[in-house]
XYZ file of C-alpha atoms in Angstrom:
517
model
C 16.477 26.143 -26.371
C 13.771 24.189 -24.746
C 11.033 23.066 -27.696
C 7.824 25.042 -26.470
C 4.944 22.066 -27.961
C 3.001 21.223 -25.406
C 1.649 18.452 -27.427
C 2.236 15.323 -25.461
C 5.227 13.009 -26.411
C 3.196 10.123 -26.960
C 0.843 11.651 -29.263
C 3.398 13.107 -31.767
C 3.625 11.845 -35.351
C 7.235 11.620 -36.857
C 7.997 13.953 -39.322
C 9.366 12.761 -43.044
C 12.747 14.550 -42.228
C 13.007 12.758 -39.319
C 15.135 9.539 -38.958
C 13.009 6.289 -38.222
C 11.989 5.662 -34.577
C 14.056 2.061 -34.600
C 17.319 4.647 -35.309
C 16.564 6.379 -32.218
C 17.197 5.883 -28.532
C 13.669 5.263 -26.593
C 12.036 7.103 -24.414
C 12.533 4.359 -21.603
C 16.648 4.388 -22.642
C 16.918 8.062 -22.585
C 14.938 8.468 -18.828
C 17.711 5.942 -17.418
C 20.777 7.898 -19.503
C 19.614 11.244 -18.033
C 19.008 9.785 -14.532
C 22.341 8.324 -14.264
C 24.110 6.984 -11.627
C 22.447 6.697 -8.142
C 23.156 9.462 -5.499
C 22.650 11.405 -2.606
C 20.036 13.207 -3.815
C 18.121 10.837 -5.776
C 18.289 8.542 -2.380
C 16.951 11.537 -0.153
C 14.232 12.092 -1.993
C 12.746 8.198 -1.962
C 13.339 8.543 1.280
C 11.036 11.615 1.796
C 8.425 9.831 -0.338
C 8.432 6.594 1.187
C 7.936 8.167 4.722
C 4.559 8.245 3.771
C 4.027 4.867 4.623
C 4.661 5.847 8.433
C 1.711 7.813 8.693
C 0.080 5.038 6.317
C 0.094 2.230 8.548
C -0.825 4.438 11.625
C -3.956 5.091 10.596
C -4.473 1.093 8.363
C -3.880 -0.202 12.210
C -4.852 2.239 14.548
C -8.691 1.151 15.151
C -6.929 -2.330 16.958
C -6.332 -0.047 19.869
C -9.022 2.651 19.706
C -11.670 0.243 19.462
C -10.674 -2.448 21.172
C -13.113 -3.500 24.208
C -10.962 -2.749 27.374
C -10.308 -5.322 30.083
C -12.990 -5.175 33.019
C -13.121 -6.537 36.458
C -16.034 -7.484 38.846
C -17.679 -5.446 41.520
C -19.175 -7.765 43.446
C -17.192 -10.966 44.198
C -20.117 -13.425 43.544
C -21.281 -12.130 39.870
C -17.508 -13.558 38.400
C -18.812 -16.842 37.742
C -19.961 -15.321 33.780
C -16.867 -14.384 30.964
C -19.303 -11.581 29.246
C -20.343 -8.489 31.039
C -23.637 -8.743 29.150
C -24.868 -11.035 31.829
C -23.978 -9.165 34.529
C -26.514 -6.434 35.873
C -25.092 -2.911 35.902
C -22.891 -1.606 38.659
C -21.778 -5.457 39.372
C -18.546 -4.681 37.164
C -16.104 -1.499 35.873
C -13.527 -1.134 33.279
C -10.040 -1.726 34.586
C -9.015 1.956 33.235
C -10.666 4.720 32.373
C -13.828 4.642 30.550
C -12.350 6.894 27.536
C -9.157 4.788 26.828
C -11.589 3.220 23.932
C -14.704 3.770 22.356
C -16.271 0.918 23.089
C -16.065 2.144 27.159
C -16.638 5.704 26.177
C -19.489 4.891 23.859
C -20.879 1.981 25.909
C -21.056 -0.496 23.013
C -19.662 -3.369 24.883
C -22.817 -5.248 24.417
C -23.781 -4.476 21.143
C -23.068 -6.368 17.927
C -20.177 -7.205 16.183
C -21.369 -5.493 13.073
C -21.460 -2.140 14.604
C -18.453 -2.311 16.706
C -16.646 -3.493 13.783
C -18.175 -0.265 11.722
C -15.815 2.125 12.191
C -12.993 -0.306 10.533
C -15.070 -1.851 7.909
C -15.982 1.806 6.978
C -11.918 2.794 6.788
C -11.811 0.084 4.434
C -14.898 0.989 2.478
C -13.356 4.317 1.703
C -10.191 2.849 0.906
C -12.098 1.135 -2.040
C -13.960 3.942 -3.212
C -11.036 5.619 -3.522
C -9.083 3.478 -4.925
C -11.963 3.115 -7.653
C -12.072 7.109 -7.973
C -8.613 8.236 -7.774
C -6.735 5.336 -9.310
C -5.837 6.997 -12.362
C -5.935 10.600 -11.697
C -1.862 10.238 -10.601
C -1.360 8.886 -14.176
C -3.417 11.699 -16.041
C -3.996 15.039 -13.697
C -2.169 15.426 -11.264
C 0.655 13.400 -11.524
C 2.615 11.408 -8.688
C 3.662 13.885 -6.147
C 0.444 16.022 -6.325
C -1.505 12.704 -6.135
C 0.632 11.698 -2.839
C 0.118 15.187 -1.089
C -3.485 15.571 -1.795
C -3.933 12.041 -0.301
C -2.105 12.438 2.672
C -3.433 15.921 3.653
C -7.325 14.154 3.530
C -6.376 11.670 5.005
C -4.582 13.904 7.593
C -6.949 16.135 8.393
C -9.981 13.831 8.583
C -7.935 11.669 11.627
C -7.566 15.202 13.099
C -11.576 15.829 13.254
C -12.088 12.387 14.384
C -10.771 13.362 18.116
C -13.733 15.431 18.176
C -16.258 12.396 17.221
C -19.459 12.207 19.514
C -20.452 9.458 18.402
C -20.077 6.029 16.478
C -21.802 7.358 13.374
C -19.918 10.548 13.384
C -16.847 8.646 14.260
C -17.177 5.929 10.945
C -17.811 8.888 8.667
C -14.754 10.236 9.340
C -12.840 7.147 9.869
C -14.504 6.438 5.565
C -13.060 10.003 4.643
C -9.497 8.746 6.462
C -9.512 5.611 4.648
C -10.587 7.311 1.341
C -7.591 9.654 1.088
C -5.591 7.446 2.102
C -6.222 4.878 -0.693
C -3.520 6.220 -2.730
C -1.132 6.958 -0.412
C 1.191 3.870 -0.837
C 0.882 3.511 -4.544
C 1.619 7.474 -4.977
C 5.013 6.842 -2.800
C 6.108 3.117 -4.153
C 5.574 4.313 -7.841
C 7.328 8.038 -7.287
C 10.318 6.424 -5.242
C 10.850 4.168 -7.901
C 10.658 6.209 -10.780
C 13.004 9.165 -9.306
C 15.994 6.506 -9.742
C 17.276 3.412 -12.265
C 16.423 0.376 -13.042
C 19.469 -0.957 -10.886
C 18.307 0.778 -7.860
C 14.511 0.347 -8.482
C 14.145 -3.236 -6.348
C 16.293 -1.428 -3.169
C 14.566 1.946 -3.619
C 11.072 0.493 -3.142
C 11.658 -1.566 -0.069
C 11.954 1.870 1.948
C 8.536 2.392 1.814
C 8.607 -0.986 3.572
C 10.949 -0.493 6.454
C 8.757 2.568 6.591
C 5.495 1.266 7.211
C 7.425 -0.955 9.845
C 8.617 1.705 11.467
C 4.303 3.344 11.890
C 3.174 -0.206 12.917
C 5.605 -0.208 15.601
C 5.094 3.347 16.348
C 1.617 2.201 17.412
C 1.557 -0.440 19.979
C 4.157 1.757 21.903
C 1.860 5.150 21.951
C -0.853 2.937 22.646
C 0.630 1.721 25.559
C 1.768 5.351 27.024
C -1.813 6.397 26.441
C -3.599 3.208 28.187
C -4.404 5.644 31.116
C -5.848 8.581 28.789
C -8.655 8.935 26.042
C -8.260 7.030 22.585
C -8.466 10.460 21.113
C -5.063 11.083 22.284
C -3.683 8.864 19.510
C -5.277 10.223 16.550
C -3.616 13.745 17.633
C -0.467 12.277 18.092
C -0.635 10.515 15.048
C -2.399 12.967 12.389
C -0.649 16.537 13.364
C 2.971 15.224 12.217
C 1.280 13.841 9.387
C 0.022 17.650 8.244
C 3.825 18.874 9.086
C 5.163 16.283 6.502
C 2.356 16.872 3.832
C 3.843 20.206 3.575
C 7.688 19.158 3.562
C 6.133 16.760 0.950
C 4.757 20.137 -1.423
C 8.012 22.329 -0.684
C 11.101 19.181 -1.172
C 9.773 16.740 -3.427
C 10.155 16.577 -7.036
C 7.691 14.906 -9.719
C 8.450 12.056 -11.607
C 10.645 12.635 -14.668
C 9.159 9.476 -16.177
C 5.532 10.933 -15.684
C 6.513 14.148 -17.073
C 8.013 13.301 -20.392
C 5.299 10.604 -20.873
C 2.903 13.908 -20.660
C 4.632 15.958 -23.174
C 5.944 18.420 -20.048
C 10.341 18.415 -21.399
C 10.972 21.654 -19.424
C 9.864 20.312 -16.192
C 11.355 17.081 -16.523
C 14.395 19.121 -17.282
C 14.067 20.924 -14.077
C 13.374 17.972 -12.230
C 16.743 15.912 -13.618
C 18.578 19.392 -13.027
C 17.784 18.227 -9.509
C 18.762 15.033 -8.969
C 21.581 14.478 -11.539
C 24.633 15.705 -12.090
C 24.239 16.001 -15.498
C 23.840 19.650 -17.515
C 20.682 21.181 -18.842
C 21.921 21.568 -22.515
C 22.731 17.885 -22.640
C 19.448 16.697 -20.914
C 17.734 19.064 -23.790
C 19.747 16.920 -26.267
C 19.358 13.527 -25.009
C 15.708 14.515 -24.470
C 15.164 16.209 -27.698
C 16.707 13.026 -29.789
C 14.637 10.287 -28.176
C 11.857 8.573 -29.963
C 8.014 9.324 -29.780
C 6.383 6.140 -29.977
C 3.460 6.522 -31.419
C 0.243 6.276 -28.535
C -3.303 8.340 -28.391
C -2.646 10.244 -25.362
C -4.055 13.386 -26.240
C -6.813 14.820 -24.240
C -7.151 11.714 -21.581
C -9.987 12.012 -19.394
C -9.917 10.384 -15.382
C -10.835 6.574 -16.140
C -8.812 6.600 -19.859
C -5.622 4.954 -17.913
C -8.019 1.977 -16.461
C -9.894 2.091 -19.938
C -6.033 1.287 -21.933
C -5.558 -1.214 -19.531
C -9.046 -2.890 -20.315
C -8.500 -2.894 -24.012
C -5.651 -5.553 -24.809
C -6.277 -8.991 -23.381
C -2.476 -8.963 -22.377
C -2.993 -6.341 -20.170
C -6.297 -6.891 -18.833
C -4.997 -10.907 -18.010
C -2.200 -9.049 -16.267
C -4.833 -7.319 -14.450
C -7.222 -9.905 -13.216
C -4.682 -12.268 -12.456
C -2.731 -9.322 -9.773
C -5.549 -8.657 -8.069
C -6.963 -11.832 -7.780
C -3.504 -12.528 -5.705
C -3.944 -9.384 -4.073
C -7.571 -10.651 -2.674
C -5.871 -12.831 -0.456
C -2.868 -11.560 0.753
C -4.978 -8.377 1.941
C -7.599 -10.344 3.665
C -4.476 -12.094 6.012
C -2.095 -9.121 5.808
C -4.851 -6.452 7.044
C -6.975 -9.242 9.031
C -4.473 -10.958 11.362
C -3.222 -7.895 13.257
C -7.272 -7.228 13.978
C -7.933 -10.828 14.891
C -4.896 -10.253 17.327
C -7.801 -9.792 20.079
C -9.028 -13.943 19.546
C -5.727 -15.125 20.925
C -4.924 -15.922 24.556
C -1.606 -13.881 24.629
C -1.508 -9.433 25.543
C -2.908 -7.148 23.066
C 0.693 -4.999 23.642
C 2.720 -7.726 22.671
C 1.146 -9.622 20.127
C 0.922 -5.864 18.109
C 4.411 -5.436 18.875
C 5.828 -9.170 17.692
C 3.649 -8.648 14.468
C 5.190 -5.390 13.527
C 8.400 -6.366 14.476
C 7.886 -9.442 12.121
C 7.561 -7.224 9.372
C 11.413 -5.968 9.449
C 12.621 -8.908 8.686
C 9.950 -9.308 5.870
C 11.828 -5.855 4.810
C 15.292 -7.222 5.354
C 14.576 -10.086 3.296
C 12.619 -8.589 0.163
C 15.666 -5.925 0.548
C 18.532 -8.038 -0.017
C 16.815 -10.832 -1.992
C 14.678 -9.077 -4.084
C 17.355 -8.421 -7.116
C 17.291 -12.994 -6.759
C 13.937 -13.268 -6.268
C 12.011 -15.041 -8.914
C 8.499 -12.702 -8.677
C 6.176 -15.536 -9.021
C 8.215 -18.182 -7.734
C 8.325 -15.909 -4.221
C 4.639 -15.289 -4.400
C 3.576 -18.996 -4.432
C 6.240 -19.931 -1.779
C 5.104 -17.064 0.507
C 1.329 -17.691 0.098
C 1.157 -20.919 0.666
C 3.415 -20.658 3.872
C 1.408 -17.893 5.267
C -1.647 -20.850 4.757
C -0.144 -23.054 5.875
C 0.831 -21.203 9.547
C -2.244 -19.503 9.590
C -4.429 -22.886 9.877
C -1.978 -24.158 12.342
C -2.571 -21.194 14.600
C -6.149 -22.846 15.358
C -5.487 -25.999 16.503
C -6.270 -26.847 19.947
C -4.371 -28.499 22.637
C -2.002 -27.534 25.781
C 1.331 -27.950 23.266
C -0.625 -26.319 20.150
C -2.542 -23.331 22.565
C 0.857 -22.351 23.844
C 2.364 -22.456 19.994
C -0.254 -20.617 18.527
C 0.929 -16.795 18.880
C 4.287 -18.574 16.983
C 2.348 -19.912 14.168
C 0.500 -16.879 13.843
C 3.181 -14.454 13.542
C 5.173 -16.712 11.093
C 1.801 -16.594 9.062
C 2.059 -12.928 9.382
C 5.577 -12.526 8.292
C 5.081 -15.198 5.213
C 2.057 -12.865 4.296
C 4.279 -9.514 4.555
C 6.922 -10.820 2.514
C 4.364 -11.660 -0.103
C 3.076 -8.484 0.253
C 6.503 -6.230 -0.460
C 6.712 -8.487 -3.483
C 2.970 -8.105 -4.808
C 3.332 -4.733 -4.933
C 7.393 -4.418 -6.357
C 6.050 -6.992 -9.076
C 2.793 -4.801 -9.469
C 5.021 -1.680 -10.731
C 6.936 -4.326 -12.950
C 4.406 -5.527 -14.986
C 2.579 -2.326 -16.539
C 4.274 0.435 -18.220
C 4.655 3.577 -17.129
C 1.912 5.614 -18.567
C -0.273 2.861 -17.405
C 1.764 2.133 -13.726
C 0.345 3.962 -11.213
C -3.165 2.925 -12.612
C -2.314 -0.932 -12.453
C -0.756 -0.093 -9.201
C -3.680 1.336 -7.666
C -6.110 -1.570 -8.885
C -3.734 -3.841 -7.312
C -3.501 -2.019 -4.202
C -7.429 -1.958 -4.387
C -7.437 -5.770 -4.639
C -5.387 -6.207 -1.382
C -7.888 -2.752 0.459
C -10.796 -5.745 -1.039
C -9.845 -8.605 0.875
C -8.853 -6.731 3.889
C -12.648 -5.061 3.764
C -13.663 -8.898 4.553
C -11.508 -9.485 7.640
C -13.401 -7.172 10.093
C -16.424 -9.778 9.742
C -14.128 -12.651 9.375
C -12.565 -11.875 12.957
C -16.168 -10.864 14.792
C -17.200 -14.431 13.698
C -13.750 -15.984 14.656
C -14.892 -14.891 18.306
C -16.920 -17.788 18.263
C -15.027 -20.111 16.114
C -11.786 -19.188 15.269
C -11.330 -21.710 12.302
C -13.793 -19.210 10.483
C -11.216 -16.535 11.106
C -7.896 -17.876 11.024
C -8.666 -20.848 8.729
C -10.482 -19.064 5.895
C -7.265 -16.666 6.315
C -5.257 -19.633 5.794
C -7.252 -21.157 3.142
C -7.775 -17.965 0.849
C -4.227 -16.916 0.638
C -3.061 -20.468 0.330
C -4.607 -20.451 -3.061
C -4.473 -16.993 -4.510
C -0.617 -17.879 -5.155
C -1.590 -20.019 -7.967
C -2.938 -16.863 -10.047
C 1.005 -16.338 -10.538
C 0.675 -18.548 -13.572
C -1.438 -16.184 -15.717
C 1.625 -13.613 -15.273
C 5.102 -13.049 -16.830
C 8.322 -13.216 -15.180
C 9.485 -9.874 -14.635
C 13.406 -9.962 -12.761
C 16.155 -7.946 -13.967
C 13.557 -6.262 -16.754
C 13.984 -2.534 -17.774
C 10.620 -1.005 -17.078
C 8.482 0.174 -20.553
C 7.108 3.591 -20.442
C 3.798 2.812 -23.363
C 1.731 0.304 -24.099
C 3.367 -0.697 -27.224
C 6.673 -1.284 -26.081
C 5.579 -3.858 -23.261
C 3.318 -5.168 -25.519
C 6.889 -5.719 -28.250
C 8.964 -6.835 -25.301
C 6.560 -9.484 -24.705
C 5.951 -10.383 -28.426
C 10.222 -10.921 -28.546
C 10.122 -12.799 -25.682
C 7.669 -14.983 -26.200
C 9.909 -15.664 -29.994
C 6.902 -13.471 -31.965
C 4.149 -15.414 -30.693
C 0.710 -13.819 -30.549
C -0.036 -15.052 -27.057
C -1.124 -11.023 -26.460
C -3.196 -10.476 -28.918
């Protein structure tokens, strides 16, 4: 019989009759026992969840095309002495296609500044902050992974949908704010689900999906940009926010919640139901197994929205943890979001350059696939940070030989920073526990959404010197690699599922030390 408390596992106190909790299997030992071996099932489902990464980096990259200023051509033979159209009276020049392939054209903005051309994208990755900041935790308390990762995607689903029907630049950033506010949580909902629907020796694998994924929606975009050159820029937003809505629904009707998230919240008979689903393993032994774990002792009970981020705060252990992720995080955003958007600075096709840089991120995928189980977290981070530096300040130097190298250094700068990237955020779901995860997750998701908030300004100033672009890129992440020092080695670890039992892992491994106190 299923034991109707509803009184979360975390909260309970042991009985006298009970055995000690050191004579009992833990709740982290019994989740991988009743998960079992890796299957079919448990396989299709990360896959389902990490396909939201495809719509994800649709809409993170899809402003390079839709606002992009359009080539142009002169009118009058003798006015092509100047390189801006700003000095050239009207009806002396005309855009090379049609005036609604972007919104600069359609809008006629091609003369205003940079800081309201770049609006629309700085406002995507305002949202993306202020959501990050509002729904961090709510996937750890509320509503729980998979309700976290549909509510996301149908926002930010529906608010690319209205923004075909934009009349304007103002209209047009609202929306494109709303887009990038639901879809703050998007990838941290999918990596963190994925990765807790299957074991520990699967976890490192499971997670690069979402990678290959997001690969796959770059891609996606430089070739439906290039079918659509002829037509309006609202094309793409249709073509890239109605399959989005069919697979929010596929998301609500096939996916299952995390087991881990359900038995840290007290909820046995739908973690039950959920394990019934993708194990092989029967429902009176997952009852047992279940019912004869131990219930560390943790004040879960009645959790408001911010009490995830508010555990986190509390120890210095964690809160180090904390401070030292994100401040990594800071700059691989800035390069990872701002170098496809500074694309546009370089003497080499807008098509191709998109292209080369999303292709570079399959390898990046390959690589973190097969290596990650070797990796060294840290070790990885520092290597890949400083080479993406490194490349990114050689992509500015000038000369026939360099100008001709530069789209090469660039995209190796690119690739260093997506490698660093896939393992920021598979060492991010390491290092907190899981009734903490998705919270630390999010923050360090938010970190990256941070630094990529500063690239739009970064790139309009790189127009007119590109060292203030590209070299500050190079510079920033060159250094946040170093912040890998504050943080503990995490390979081949089990994950913890409560604050206590990192905090006791860390205490044994460190030989009893109170370097968390």
């Amino acid at each position: 019989m299923a034991d109707p408390d509803p009184t979360p596992l975390l909260c309970r106190s042991n009985d006298d009759t009970e055995p000690p909790n050191e004579h009992l299997p833990s709740l982290g030992s019994t989740i991988e026992q009743c998960i079992g071996e890796f299957n079919w099932t448990q396989f299709l489902q990360a896959v389902l969840v990490s396909f939201a990464w495809v719509f994800d980096a649709q809409q993170t990259f899809i402003s390079v095309f839709t606002d992009a200023q359009p080539p142009w051509h002169c009118t009058e033979q003798h006015s092509c002495n100047v390189s801006s159209i700003c000095n050239l009276p009207k009806g002396s020049w005309a855009w090379d296609g049609p005036t609604q392939a972007s919104i600069i054209s359609e809008w006629a903005l091609e003369c205003e500044n940079s800081i309201l051309t770049g609006l629309p994208a700085s406002m995507f990755f305002v949202g993306c902050l202020v959501g990050g900041l509002l729904l961090a935790t709510l996937a750890d308390t509320s509503l729980g992974r998979k309700n976290m990762l549909f509510f996301s995607c149908l926002l930010m689903s529906l608010s690319s949908l209205l923004a075909t029907f934009s009349s304007n630049i103002w209209v047009y950033s609202s929306l494109k704010f709303l887009c990038g506010f639901g879809r703050a949580t998007i990838g941290t909902s999918a990596l963190v689900l994925a990765s807790e629907l299957v074991g520990k020796r699967w976890r490192g694998q499971i997670s690069v999906i979402g990678f290959f994924c997001f690969t796959l929606g770059f891609l996606s975009l430089p070739a439906m940009a290039y079918i659509n050159r002829a037509s309006s820029w609202r094309n793409l937003y249709l073509w890239t926010s109605i399959p989005s809505i069919f697979y929010c629904i596929l998301v609500k009707l096939l996916v299952q919640e995390s087991p881990r998230w359900l038995l840290v919240r007290g909820m046995k008979d739908e973690a039950v139901v959920t394990l019934k689903c993708i194990t092989s393993i029967t429902q009176s032994s997952l009852y047992l197994a279940i019912n004869n774990m131990s219930h560390e002792e943790e004040n879960w009970g009645n959790v408001d929205l911010y009490s995830a981020l508010r555990i986190l705060l509390q120890k210095k252990w964690s809160s180090r943890r904390l401070m030292a992720i994100m401040a990594m995080g800071f700059g691989i955003g800035l390069v990872y979001y701002g170098m496809p958007l500074g694309l546009g600075i370089l003497s080499f096709n807008l098509y191709l350059s998109v292209t080369f840089n999303a292709l570079s991120e399959l390898p990046s995928s390959l690589i973190t696939f097969f290596l990650i189980d070797k990796f060294r977290r840290r070790s990885a981070l520092f290597v890949f940070t400083v080479l993406s530096g490194v490349f990114s300040v050689m992509s500015i130097m000038e000369g026939k030989v360099w100008s001709e190298m530069q789209i090469g250094f660039e995209l190796m700068s690119f690739f260093s920073a997506c490698t660093a990237f896939n393992v920021y955020l598979i060492y991010s779901t390491e290092l907190f526990p899981t009734c903490v995860r998705n919270s630390g997750l999010s923050m360090a998701r938010l970190a990256v959404v941070f630094g990529g908030s500063f690239s739009p300004l970064l790139v309009g100033a790189g127009r007119g010197h590109k060292f203030l672009c590209y070299g500050v890129f190079g510079l920033v992440i060159g250094c946040s690699g170093v912040f890998g020092v504050f943080l503990p080695e995490t390979k081949g670890r089990a994950l913890c599922d409560t604050m206590d039992e990192e905090e006791n892992k860390e205490k044994k491994i460190a030989g009893g030390g109170d370097i968390l106190a």
